[in-house]
Coordinates of C-alpha atoms in Angstrom, one line a residue:
Chain A
M1 CA 57.7 2.4 94.2
V2 CA 57.6 5.8 92.7
A3 CA 56.0 4.4 89.6
S4 CA 53.2 2.7 91.6
T5 CA 52.5 5.8 93.6
K6 CA 52.4 7.7 90.4
S7 CA 50.0 5.2 88.8
K8 CA 47.8 5.2 91.9
S9 CA 47.6 9.0 91.9
S10 CA 46.8 9.1 88.2
S11 CA 44.0 6.5 88.6
I12 CA 42.6 8.6 91.4
A13 CA 42.8 11.6 89.1
A14 CA 40.9 9.6 86.4
L15 CA 38.3 8.6 89.0
Q16 CA 37.8 12.2 90.0
I17 CA 36.9 13.1 86.5
L18 CA 34.1 10.5 86.7
V19 CA 32.8 10.9 90.3
G20 CA 33.8 14.5 91.1
P21 CA 36.7 16.1 92.9
R22 CA 38.0 14.6 96.2
P23 CA 37.9 17.2 99.0
A24 CA 41.4 18.8 99.5
S25 CA 43.4 17.3 102.3
G26 CA 43.7 19.7 105.2
I27 CA 40.2 21.0 105.2
K28 CA 38.1 20.5 108.3
T29 CA 36.2 17.2 108.1
L30 CA 33.8 15.1 110.2
P31 CA 33.9 11.3 110.5
R32 CA 30.9 9.9 108.8
Y33 CA 31.4 6.2 107.8
T34 CA 33.4 3.7 109.7
Q35 CA 35.7 1.4 107.8
Q36 CA 33.3 -1.5 108.4
V37 CA 30.4 0.6 107.0
R38 CA 32.5 1.5 103.9
W39 CA 33.4 -2.2 103.3
L40 CA 29.8 -3.2 103.7
H41 CA 28.8 -0.5 101.2
W42 CA 31.2 -1.5 98.6
V43 CA 30.7 -5.3 99.0
T44 CA 26.9 -4.6 98.6
A45 CA 27.5 -2.4 95.6
V46 CA 29.7 -4.9 93.7
T47 CA 27.5 -7.9 94.5
W48 CA 24.4 -5.9 93.7
V49 CA 25.8 -5.1 90.3
V50 CA 26.5 -8.9 89.8
L51 CA 23.1 -9.8 91.1
F52 CA 21.4 -7.2 89.0
I53 CA 23.1 -8.1 85.7
T54 CA 22.7 -11.8 86.1
G55 CA 19.1 -11.3 87.1
L56 CA 18.4 -8.9 84.3
L57 CA 19.3 -11.6 81.8
L58 CA 16.0 -13.2 82.8
F59 CA 14.1 -10.0 81.7
V60 CA 15.8 -9.5 78.4
P61 CA 15.4 -12.4 76.0
Q62 CA 18.0 -10.9 73.7
F63 CA 20.6 -11.4 76.4
S64 CA 19.5 -14.9 77.2
G65 CA 22.7 -16.3 75.6
G66 CA 24.4 -15.0 78.8
A67 CA 22.1 -17.0 80.9
G68 CA 22.7 -20.2 79.0
H69 CA 23.8 -23.4 80.8
G70 CA 23.0 -21.7 84.2
I71 CA 26.3 -19.9 84.4
S72 CA 24.5 -16.6 85.3
S73 CA 22.6 -18.4 88.0
L74 CA 25.8 -19.7 89.5
F75 CA 27.2 -16.2 89.7
H76 CA 23.9 -15.0 91.1
H77 CA 24.0 -17.5 93.9
I78 CA 27.7 -16.8 94.8
A79 CA 27.0 -13.0 94.9
A80 CA 23.9 -13.6 97.0
I81 CA 25.8 -15.7 99.6
I82 CA 28.6 -13.1 99.8
V83 CA 26.3 -10.1 100.4
V84 CA 24.1 -11.9 102.9
A85 CA 27.1 -13.3 104.8
W86 CA 28.7 -9.9 104.9
A87 CA 25.6 -8.1 106.1
V88 CA 25.0 -10.7 108.8
G89 CA 28.7 -10.4 109.8
Y90 CA 28.3 -6.6 110.1
F91 CA 25.2 -7.1 112.2
L92 CA 26.8 -9.5 114.5
R93 CA 29.8 -7.3 115.0
N94 CA 27.8 -4.1 115.4
P95 CA 24.4 -5.2 116.8
K96 CA 23.6 -1.9 118.5
T97 CA 24.5 0.4 115.6
S98 CA 22.6 -2.0 113.2
I99 CA 19.4 -2.0 115.3
E100 CA 19.6 1.8 115.7
G101 CA 20.0 2.1 112.0
I102 CA 17.0 -0.1 111.3
K103 CA 14.9 1.8 113.8
F104 CA 16.0 5.1 112.2
A105 CA 14.7 3.9 108.8
L106 CA 11.3 3.3 110.3
K107 CA 11.0 6.7 112.1
W108 CA 8.9 9.1 110.0
G109 CA 7.5 12.4 111.0
T110 CA 6.3 15.8 109.8
A111 CA 9.8 17.0 109.2
D112 CA 10.0 14.4 106.5
F113 CA 6.9 15.7 104.9
K114 CA 8.3 19.2 104.9
W115 CA 11.5 17.9 103.4
A116 CA 9.6 16.1 100.6
M117 CA 7.7 19.3 99.8
A118 CA 10.8 21.4 99.7
A119 CA 13.0 18.8 97.9
P120 CA 12.0 19.5 94.2
A121 CA 13.0 23.2 94.5
Y122 CA 16.2 22.2 96.1
Y123 CA 17.2 19.4 93.7
F124 CA 16.2 21.3 90.6
F125 CA 17.0 24.9 91.5
G126 CA 19.3 24.7 94.5
K127 CA 16.8 26.6 96.7
E128 CA 17.7 25.8 100.3
N129 CA 15.6 28.2 102.3
K130 CA 12.7 25.8 102.8
M131 CA 14.7 22.7 103.6
P132 CA 14.3 21.7 107.2
P133 CA 17.6 20.9 109.1
Q134 CA 18.4 17.2 108.7
E135 CA 19.9 14.5 110.8
H136 CA 22.7 12.0 109.9
M137 CA 20.5 10.9 107.0
N138 CA 18.0 13.2 105.3
T139 CA 14.5 12.1 104.3
G140 CA 15.6 11.0 100.9
Q141 CA 18.5 9.0 102.2
K142 CA 16.2 7.5 104.8
L143 CA 13.8 6.5 102.1
W144 CA 16.6 4.8 100.1
W145 CA 17.8 3.1 103.3
L146 CA 14.3 1.9 103.9
V147 CA 14.0 0.6 100.3
V148 CA 17.3 -1.2 100.7
L149 CA 16.2 -2.8 104.0
G150 CA 12.7 -3.7 102.8
C151 CA 13.6 -4.9 99.3
G152 CA 16.7 -6.6 100.7
A153 CA 14.4 -8.6 103.1
V154 CA 12.0 -9.4 100.3
M155 CA 14.9 -10.5 98.0
I156 CA 16.5 -12.7 100.7
I157 CA 13.2 -14.4 101.8
T158 CA 11.8 -15.0 98.3
G159 CA 15.3 -16.0 97.0
A160 CA 15.6 -18.5 99.8
F161 CA 12.3 -20.1 98.9
M162 CA 13.3 -20.2 95.2
W163 CA 16.6 -21.7 95.9
F164 CA 16.6 -23.9 99.1
F165 CA 13.0 -24.5 99.9
K166 CA 11.7 -25.1 96.4
N167 CA 10.8 -28.7 97.0
L168 CA 9.3 -28.1 100.5
V169 CA 6.5 -25.7 99.5
P170 CA 3.8 -25.9 96.8
S171 CA 4.9 -24.7 93.4
G172 CA 2.4 -21.8 93.6
V173 CA 4.3 -20.3 96.5
V174 CA 7.6 -20.5 94.5
M175 CA 5.9 -18.8 91.6
W176 CA 4.7 -15.9 93.8
C177 CA 8.2 -15.7 95.3
S178 CA 9.7 -15.2 91.8
T179 CA 7.0 -12.6 91.1
F180 CA 7.9 -10.6 94.3
H181 CA 11.6 -11.2 93.6
S182 CA 11.1 -9.3 90.3
I183 CA 9.1 -6.6 92.0
G184 CA 11.8 -6.0 94.5
M185 CA 14.3 -5.9 91.7
A186 CA 12.3 -3.3 89.8
V187 CA 12.1 -1.0 92.8
L188 CA 15.8 -1.4 93.7
F189 CA 16.6 -0.8 90.0
A190 CA 14.9 2.6 90.0
F191 CA 16.1 3.7 93.4
A192 CA 19.7 2.6 92.7
F193 CA 19.8 5.0 89.7
V194 CA 18.7 7.8 91.9
H195 CA 21.3 6.9 94.6
V196 CA 24.2 6.8 92.2
Y197 CA 23.1 9.9 90.3
L198 CA 22.8 12.0 93.5
S199 CA 26.1 10.9 94.9
V200 CA 28.1 11.3 91.7
F201 CA 26.4 13.7 89.3
H202 CA 24.1 16.1 91.0
P203 CA 25.8 19.5 91.1
K204 CA 25.0 20.1 94.8
M205 CA 26.5 16.8 95.9
R206 CA 29.2 16.2 93.3
G207 CA 32.4 15.0 95.1
I208 CA 30.5 13.5 98.1
F209 CA 31.3 10.1 96.5
W210 CA 34.6 10.3 98.4
A211 CA 32.9 10.1 101.7
M212 CA 32.4 6.4 101.1
V213 CA 36.1 6.1 100.3
D214 CA 37.7 8.3 103.0
G215 CA 34.9 7.9 105.6
T216 CA 34.8 11.7 106.2
V217 CA 32.8 14.6 104.9
P218 CA 33.9 18.3 104.7
A219 CA 32.5 20.1 107.8
D220 CA 30.8 22.8 105.7
Y221 CA 29.1 20.1 103.7
A222 CA 27.8 18.4 106.9
E223 CA 26.6 21.8 108.2
S224 CA 24.6 22.6 105.1
H225 CA 23.2 19.2 104.4
H226 CA 22.9 17.6 107.8
K227 CA 22.5 20.5 110.3
K228 CA 21.1 18.5 113.1
W229 CA 23.8 15.9 112.9
Y230 CA 26.5 18.5 112.5
D231 CA 25.3 20.4 115.7
E232 CA 25.2 17.2 117.6
L233 CA 28.6 16.2 116.6
T234 CA 30.3 19.5 117.1
K235 CA 28.6 20.0 120.5
H236 CA 30.6 17.1 121.9
K237 CA 33.7 17.7 119.9
E238 CA 34.3 21.4 119.3
S239 CA 37.1 21.0 116.8
G240 CA 35.8 18.2 114.7
K241 CA 38.2 15.6 113.3
E242 CA 41.2 17.0 111.4
K243 CA 42.3 14.8 108.6
Chain B
M1 CA 2.5 -25.4 58.6
T2 CA -0.2 -27.9 59.7
E3 CA 0.0 -28.5 63.4
K4 CA 0.9 -32.0 64.5
A5 CA -0.3 -34.0 67.5
I6 CA -0.1 -37.3 69.3
L7 CA -3.3 -39.2 70.1
F8 CA -3.0 -41.6 73.1
D9 CA -5.9 -44.0 73.2
A10 CA -6.0 -45.4 76.8
T11 CA -8.4 -48.0 75.8
K12 CA -6.0 -49.6 73.4
C13 CA -2.9 -49.3 75.7
M14 CA -1.7 -52.6 77.1
G15 CA 0.8 -51.1 79.5
C16 CA 4.0 -52.6 77.9
R17 CA 6.0 -49.4 78.4
G18 CA 7.7 -49.8 75.1
C19 CA 7.2 -46.1 74.6
Q20 CA 9.1 -45.3 77.8
V21 CA 12.1 -47.4 76.7
A22 CA 12.0 -46.0 73.1
C23 CA 11.9 -42.4 74.5
K24 CA 15.0 -43.1 76.6
E25 CA 16.8 -44.8 73.7
W26 CA 16.1 -42.2 71.1
N27 CA 16.8 -39.2 73.3
D28 CA 19.9 -40.8 74.9
L29 CA 18.6 -40.6 78.5
K30 CA 20.2 -42.8 81.0
G31 CA 18.4 -45.5 83.0
V32 CA 17.5 -44.6 86.6
K33 CA 18.1 -47.2 89.3
T34 CA 14.9 -47.6 91.4
A35 CA 13.7 -49.9 94.2
N36 CA 10.6 -52.1 94.0
R37 CA 7.6 -50.2 95.3
G38 CA 5.1 -52.9 94.8
T39 CA 3.8 -51.6 91.5
I40 CA 4.7 -52.1 87.9
E41 CA 4.8 -48.3 87.5
N42 CA 8.4 -47.4 87.4
P43 CA 10.4 -45.1 87.7
P44 CA 8.4 -43.4 90.5
D45 CA 8.4 -40.0 88.8
L46 CA 9.5 -38.0 85.8
S47 CA 13.0 -36.7 86.0
A48 CA 15.7 -35.1 83.9
D49 CA 16.4 -38.6 82.6
T50 CA 12.7 -39.7 82.2
W51 CA 10.6 -37.6 79.9
L52 CA 7.9 -40.1 79.5
K53 CA 6.4 -42.6 81.9
M54 CA 3.3 -44.7 81.9
K55 CA 0.9 -44.5 84.9
F56 CA -0.9 -47.5 86.2
I57 CA -4.0 -46.7 88.1
E58 CA -6.1 -49.1 90.1
T59 CA -9.7 -48.0 90.5
G60 CA -13.1 -49.2 91.4
D61 CA -14.0 -51.8 94.0
A62 CA -13.8 -55.6 94.3
Q63 CA -16.9 -56.1 92.1
D64 CA -15.7 -53.7 89.4
M65 CA -12.0 -53.6 89.6
R66 CA -10.3 -51.7 86.8
W67 CA -6.6 -51.2 85.9
L68 CA -6.2 -48.1 83.8
F69 CA -3.1 -47.0 81.9
G70 CA -2.3 -43.3 81.7
R71 CA 0.5 -41.4 80.0
R72 CA 2.6 -38.8 81.7
S73 CA 4.7 -36.5 79.5
C74 CA 4.6 -33.0 78.0
M75 CA 1.2 -32.1 76.7
H76 CA 2.5 -29.5 74.3
C77 CA -0.1 -26.9 75.2
T78 CA -1.0 -23.9 72.9
E79 CA -1.3 -21.6 75.9
S80 CA 1.8 -23.0 77.6
A81 CA 2.6 -21.8 81.1
C82 CA 6.2 -22.8 80.6
V83 CA 6.7 -20.9 77.4
N84 CA 5.0 -17.9 79.0
V85 CA 7.2 -18.0 82.1
C86 CA 10.5 -18.9 80.5
P87 CA 12.6 -15.8 80.9
T88 CA 15.3 -16.7 78.3
K89 CA 12.9 -18.0 75.6
A90 CA 14.6 -21.4 75.8
L91 CA 11.1 -22.9 75.6
Y92 CA 9.2 -21.8 72.6
H93 CA 6.4 -22.8 70.3
H94 CA 7.5 -24.6 67.1
E95 CA 5.5 -23.9 64.0
L96 CA 4.3 -27.5 64.1
G97 CA 2.5 -26.6 67.4
F98 CA 4.6 -28.4 69.9
V99 CA 6.7 -26.8 72.7
A100 CA 10.3 -26.9 71.6
Y101 CA 13.3 -26.4 73.8
D102 CA 16.7 -24.9 73.2
Q103 CA 19.0 -26.1 76.0
A104 CA 21.8 -23.6 75.1
K105 CA 19.5 -20.8 76.2
C106 CA 18.3 -22.4 79.4
S107 CA 19.4 -20.7 82.6
G108 CA 18.2 -23.5 84.8
C109 CA 16.0 -21.1 86.8
G110 CA 13.3 -23.8 87.0
Y111 CA 10.4 -21.5 86.7
C112 CA 8.8 -23.9 84.1
V113 CA 8.9 -26.7 86.7
D114 CA 6.7 -24.7 89.0
A115 CA 4.5 -23.1 86.3
C116 CA 3.5 -26.3 84.4
P117 CA -0.1 -27.2 85.3
F118 CA 0.7 -30.9 84.5
D119 CA 3.9 -30.9 86.6
I120 CA 6.1 -32.1 83.7
P121 CA 9.5 -30.3 83.3
R122 CA 12.3 -31.2 85.6
T123 CA 15.7 -29.7 86.2
S124 CA 19.0 -31.6 86.2
G125 CA 22.1 -30.6 88.0
S126 CA 23.2 -29.8 91.5
L127 CA 21.9 -27.2 94.0
V128 CA 24.8 -24.7 93.2
G129 CA 26.2 -25.8 89.9
I130 CA 25.1 -25.8 86.3
K131 CA 21.5 -26.7 85.8
H132 CA 19.1 -26.9 83.0
A133 CA 15.5 -27.9 82.5
T134 CA 14.4 -30.9 80.5
K135 CA 11.1 -32.3 79.1
C136 CA 9.7 -34.1 76.1
I137 CA 10.4 -32.3 72.9
L138 CA 8.1 -34.4 70.8
C139 CA 11.2 -35.9 69.1
H140 CA 11.8 -32.6 67.4
D141 CA 14.6 -34.0 65.3
R142 CA 12.5 -36.9 64.1
I143 CA 9.2 -35.1 63.3
T144 CA 10.9 -32.2 61.4
S145 CA 12.6 -34.7 59.2
G146 CA 9.3 -36.6 58.4
N147 CA 9.5 -39.3 60.9
I148 CA 7.1 -40.0 63.8
P149 CA 8.1 -39.7 67.5
A150 CA 10.0 -42.6 69.0
C151 CA 7.2 -43.5 71.5
V152 CA 4.6 -43.7 68.7
K153 CA 6.9 -45.7 66.5
S154 CA 7.4 -48.2 69.3
C155 CA 3.7 -48.7 70.2
P156 CA 2.7 -52.2 69.3
S157 CA -1.0 -51.9 70.0
G158 CA -1.8 -48.7 68.1
A159 CA -2.6 -46.8 71.3
L160 CA -0.3 -44.0 70.2
K161 CA -0.8 -42.2 66.9
F162 CA 0.8 -39.2 65.3
G163 CA -0.4 -37.0 62.6
D164 CA -2.0 -33.6 61.7
R165 CA -3.8 -32.3 64.8
S166 CA -7.1 -32.0 63.0
E167 CA -7.0 -35.6 61.9
M168 CA -6.0 -36.8 65.4
L169 CA -8.9 -34.8 66.8
A170 CA -11.4 -36.3 64.4
E171 CA -10.1 -39.7 65.2
G172 CA -10.3 -39.2 68.9
K173 CA -13.9 -37.9 68.6
A174 CA -14.9 -40.9 66.5
R175 CA -13.3 -43.2 69.1
I176 CA -15.2 -41.6 72.0
N177 CA -18.4 -42.2 70.0
D178 CA -17.5 -45.9 69.6
I179 CA -16.7 -46.6 73.2
Q180 CA -19.3 -44.3 75.0
S181 CA -21.8 -47.2 75.3
K182 CA -19.2 -49.3 77.1
Y183 CA -17.5 -46.4 79.1
P184 CA -20.2 -43.7 79.8
Y185 CA -17.6 -41.3 81.3
A186 CA -15.2 -41.6 78.3
T187 CA -13.5 -38.3 77.6
L188 CA -11.4 -36.8 74.9
Y189 CA -8.9 -34.8 76.8
G190 CA -7.0 -31.9 75.1
E191 CA -9.4 -30.6 72.5
N192 CA -9.8 -27.2 74.1
E193 CA -7.7 -27.4 77.3
L194 CA -5.2 -24.6 77.4
G195 CA -6.0 -23.5 73.9
G196 CA -5.7 -27.1 72.6
L197 CA -3.1 -29.6 73.5
H198 CA -0.8 -31.3 71.0
V199 CA -1.0 -34.5 73.0
M200 CA -4.6 -35.7 73.3
Y201 CA -6.0 -38.5 75.3
V202 CA -8.9 -40.9 74.7
L203 CA -9.8 -41.8 78.3
Q204 CA -12.2 -44.5 79.4
D205 CA -13.1 -42.4 82.5
S206 CA -13.2 -38.8 83.6
P207 CA -9.8 -37.0 83.6
S208 CA -9.7 -36.8 87.5
V209 CA -9.5 -40.6 87.6
Y210 CA -6.3 -40.3 85.6
H211 CA -5.1 -37.6 88.0
L212 CA -5.4 -35.0 85.2
P213 CA -6.6 -31.5 86.1
E214 CA -10.2 -31.1 84.9
N215 CA -9.6 -27.5 84.0
P216 CA -5.9 -26.8 83.7
K217 CA -4.9 -23.1 83.9
V218 CA -1.8 -20.9 83.5
P219 CA -1.0 -19.8 87.0
V220 CA -2.1 -16.2 87.8
S221 CA 1.3 -15.3 89.2
I222 CA 2.8 -15.8 85.7
T223 CA 0.3 -13.3 84.2
V224 CA 1.1 -10.9 87.0
W225 CA 4.8 -11.4 86.5
K226 CA 4.8 -11.2 82.7
D227 CA 2.0 -8.7 82.0
I228 CA 2.2 -6.4 85.0
V229 CA 5.6 -6.6 86.8
H230 CA 7.7 -6.6 83.6
P231 CA 6.1 -3.5 82.0
I232 CA 5.9 -1.7 85.3
G233 CA 9.6 -2.5 86.0
W234 CA 10.7 -1.2 82.7
T235 CA 8.5 1.9 83.0
L236 CA 9.9 2.6 86.5
A237 CA 13.5 2.3 85.3
G238 CA 12.8 4.4 82.3
L239 CA 11.1 7.1 84.4
A240 CA 14.0 7.1 86.8
V241 CA 16.6 7.6 84.1
L242 CA 14.5 10.2 82.3
G243 CA 13.8 12.1 85.6
L244 CA 17.4 12.1 86.5
G245 CA 18.5 13.3 83.1
F246 CA 15.9 16.1 83.3
N247 CA 17.1 17.0 86.7
Y248 CA 20.7 17.1 85.5
V249 CA 19.9 19.4 82.6
I250 CA 18.1 21.9 84.8
A251 CA 20.1 21.6 88.1
R252 CA 23.4 22.0 86.3
R253 CA 22.3 25.2 84.7
K254 CA 20.4 26.7 87.6
I255 CA 22.8 25.8 90.3
Q256 CA 25.9 26.8 88.5
V257 CA 24.3 30.2 87.6
K258 CA 23.6 30.8 91.3
K259 CA 27.2 30.0 92.2
E260 CA 28.5 32.5 89.7
G261 CA 26.2 35.1 91.0
H262 CA 27.8 35.0 94.5

């Protein structure tokens, strides 16, 4: 028992070296991600890596040995089923939150433009003065969320044609589906790098990785990064959630 | 090395289907059970177990009824859509000109099936499980060891010939010359189509009568995929990684310095 606790804490210590320090227990935090959201996130993350690697084999002839005998395609299909089923499951259990989330991704205004103008100075030099106050998701996160939704839809629809409806539609349609499947992959590929980098390595955000583990963010982080959301949350609940 | 080719002379074919059987036998492909469809043409389509089948075409009217024999198998194009689209390079050009195939590299994606302008490759296997594509490989093993393809070997009427492509081409042209007075629409198919095919046909009528595309083309989507999406995808990924590395170098220094200054 003691040994397992010890090994668990040492693996957490090792993880902290990689992804940044976990916020100390006892500091003031705000609830940010429900357990279901965290599960959805990590299931998507793991299946995405599987889908990405098995798909990438088709782009790199040198790795084609890994695609031999259709093994990679089998894993690709299994991962696809898991992630789609999980997302649908989440949607059915939380229809209201899901629809609100999708609507949020489509809502763009002048504040987003201001954010985009101020973002380079912030992300390179840490200059915060021009950054407009942000909601639960800032403009960059919203863009990533939109990309995930948009490319996700493209991948699911084109993938379904390439897998299930192959024989029902003309072969030209299937060919264009694979082309768009590849475009979706390229876009997700680039954005996923940005996503992982910002949540793990960027000095301003380092340590925020743990929000997707614990479901909470430090209150001062929420205040500086998501002022609007912070105000909204603390207005109703003065004290915030103590961990 | 000199490129090789098959020449199929439809005017000499007698529809015995010996080539179909020889293909199955040499390549160890199992027989497919089929139902009578009221035609001698059998099996109904190419499949993972049928790489070559003869086509029987009835054309004309009661006064001028003609029964034509066509061949359906890989045409071994020079500008091959399948080689172009194959992501794992399982399909490739052999130095003898034909489109060879390395099954161990095949991921079973089936892109070649959709890409082929002649609708030749087929995939075997289940919806979920292990799959791979199949097609005629011009008896790779036989011709690289100095033999002729099994279908050509079996042909009793001399409708199938195999040899250097230039010789086959010359022979095909000469044959067209001979038969043109009898068959005004006689065509040599495969001289220039898709950069030159390695299976050429002497046809007694125009290609469309034999259900062959008059002007076969590599689908545009393949060009878009291979020549535009691939390089843009890699560039995008490279830029993302470079940009992030650049950001890391600058942000780490600038933002740390600011913290220390507090």
